[in-house]
Coordinates of C-alpha atoms in Angstrom, one line a residue:
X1 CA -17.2 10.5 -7.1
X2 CA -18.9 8.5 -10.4
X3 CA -18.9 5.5 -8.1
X4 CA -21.1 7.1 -5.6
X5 CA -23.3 9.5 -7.1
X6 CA -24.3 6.5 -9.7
X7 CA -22.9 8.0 -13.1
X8 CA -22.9 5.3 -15.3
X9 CA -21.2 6.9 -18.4
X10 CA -18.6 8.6 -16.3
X11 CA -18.1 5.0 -14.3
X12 CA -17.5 3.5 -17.6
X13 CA -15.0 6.0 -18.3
X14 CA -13.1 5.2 -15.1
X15 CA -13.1 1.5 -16.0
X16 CA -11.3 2.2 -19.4
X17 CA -8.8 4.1 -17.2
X18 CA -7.8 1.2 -15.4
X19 CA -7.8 -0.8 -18.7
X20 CA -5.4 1.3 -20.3
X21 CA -3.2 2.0 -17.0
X22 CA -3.8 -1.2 -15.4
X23 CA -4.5 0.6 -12.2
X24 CA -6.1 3.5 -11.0
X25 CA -3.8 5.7 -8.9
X26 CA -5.1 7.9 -6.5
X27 CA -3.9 10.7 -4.1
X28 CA -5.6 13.8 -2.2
X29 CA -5.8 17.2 -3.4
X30 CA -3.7 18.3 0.1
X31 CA -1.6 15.8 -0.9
X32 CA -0.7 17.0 -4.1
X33 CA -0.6 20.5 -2.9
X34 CA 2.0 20.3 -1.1
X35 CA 4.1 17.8 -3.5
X36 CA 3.9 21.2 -5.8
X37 CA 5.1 23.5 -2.8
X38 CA 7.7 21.0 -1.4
X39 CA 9.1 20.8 -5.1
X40 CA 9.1 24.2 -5.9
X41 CA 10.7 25.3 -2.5
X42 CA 13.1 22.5 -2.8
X43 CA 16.2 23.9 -5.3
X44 CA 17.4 20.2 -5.7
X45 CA 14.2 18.7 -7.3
X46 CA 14.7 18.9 -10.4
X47 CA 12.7 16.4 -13.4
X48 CA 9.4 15.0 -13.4
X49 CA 7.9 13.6 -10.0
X50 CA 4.6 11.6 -10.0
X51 CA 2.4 11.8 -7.1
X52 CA 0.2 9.0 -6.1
X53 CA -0.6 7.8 -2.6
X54 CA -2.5 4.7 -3.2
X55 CA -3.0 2.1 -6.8
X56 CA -6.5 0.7 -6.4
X57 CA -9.1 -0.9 -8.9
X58 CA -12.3 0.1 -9.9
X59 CA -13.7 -3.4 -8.4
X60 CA -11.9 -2.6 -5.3
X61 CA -13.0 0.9 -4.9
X62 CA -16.4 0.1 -5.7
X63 CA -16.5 -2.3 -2.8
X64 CA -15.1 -0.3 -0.7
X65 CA -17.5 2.9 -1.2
X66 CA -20.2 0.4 -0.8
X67 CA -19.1 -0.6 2.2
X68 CA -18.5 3.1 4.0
X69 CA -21.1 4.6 2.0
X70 CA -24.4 2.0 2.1
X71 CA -26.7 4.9 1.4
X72 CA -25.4 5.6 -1.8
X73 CA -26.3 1.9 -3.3
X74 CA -23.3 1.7 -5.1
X75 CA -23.1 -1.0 -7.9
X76 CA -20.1 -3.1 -6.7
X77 CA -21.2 -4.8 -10.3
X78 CA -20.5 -2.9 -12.7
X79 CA -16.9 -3.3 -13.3
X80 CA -17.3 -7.2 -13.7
X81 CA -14.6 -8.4 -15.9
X82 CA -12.0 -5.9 -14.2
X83 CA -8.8 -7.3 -12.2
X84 CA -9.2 -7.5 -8.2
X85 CA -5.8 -6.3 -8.1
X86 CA -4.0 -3.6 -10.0
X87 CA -2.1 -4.8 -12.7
X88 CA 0.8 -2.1 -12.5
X89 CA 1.7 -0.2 -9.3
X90 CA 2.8 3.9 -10.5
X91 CA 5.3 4.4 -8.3
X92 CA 6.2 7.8 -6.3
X93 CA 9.5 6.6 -4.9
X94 CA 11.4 9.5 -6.1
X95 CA 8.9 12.2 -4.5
X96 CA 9.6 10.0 -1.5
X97 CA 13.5 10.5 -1.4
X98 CA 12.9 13.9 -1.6
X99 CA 11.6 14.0 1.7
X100 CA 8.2 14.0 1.2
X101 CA 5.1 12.0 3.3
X102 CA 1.5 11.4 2.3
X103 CA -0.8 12.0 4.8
X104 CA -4.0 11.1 3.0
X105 CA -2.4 7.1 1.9
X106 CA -5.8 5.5 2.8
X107 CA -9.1 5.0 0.5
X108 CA -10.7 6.1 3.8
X109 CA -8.6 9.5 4.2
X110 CA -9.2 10.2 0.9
X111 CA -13.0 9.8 0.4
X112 CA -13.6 11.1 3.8
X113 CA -13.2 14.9 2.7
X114 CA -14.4 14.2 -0.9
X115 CA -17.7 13.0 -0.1
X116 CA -18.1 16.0 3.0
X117 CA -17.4 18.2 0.0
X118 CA -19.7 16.5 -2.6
X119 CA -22.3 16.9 -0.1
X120 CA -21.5 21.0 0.5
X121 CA -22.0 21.1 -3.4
X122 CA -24.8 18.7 -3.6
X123 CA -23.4 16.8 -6.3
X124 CA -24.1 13.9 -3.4
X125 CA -26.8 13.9 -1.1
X126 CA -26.6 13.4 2.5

């Protein structure tokens, strides 16, 4: 949400994430709901599981929200310096084998219900 509501400490913030990680990974909040209640229903899961739909960069999610969002001006800009591409790729192959499908694996499933909800709040206007 720093990207569209125009937050430029909290942007700068997310840019050192990808810095440090070399990618920011992303995943819905369904999404991660029910990783929690497939593992906990599932007896043979067992160790730690990571969850992430989608590796992106905060050049290419910047473009992207500019793109679906125009009315939010968002400064594709801002992350100049920062790799097109992610430099590392987190991986949630293991969550896979247990079984176990994203549904929200898009930027544009993913944003979709964020920015509704940002709006409900009105931490974004419409």
């Amino acid at each position: 949400m720093v990207v569209l509501s125009g937050d430029d400490a909290m942007a700068s913030i997310l840019g050192h994430i990808e810095m440090s990680s070399g990618s920011i990974s992303v995943v819905h909040v369904d999404d991660l709901c029910r990783t929690e209640i497939l593992l906990a229903e599932k007896e043979t899961a067992s160790g730690r599981f990571i969850c992430c739909s989608l590796n992106t960069t905060a050049v290419a999610l910047a473009r992207f929200l500019a793109l679906k969002y125009p009315q939010y001006n968002v400064k594709t800009d801002r992350f100049g310096g920062l790799p097109e591409k992610p430099k590392v790729c987190i991986s949630s192959a293991k969550l896979v084998g247990e079984g176990f499908q994203f549904k929200q694996d898009t930027l544009d499933k993913i944003y979709d219900g964020a920015v509704q909800y940002g709006r409900a709040l009105g931490i974004l206007p419409y």
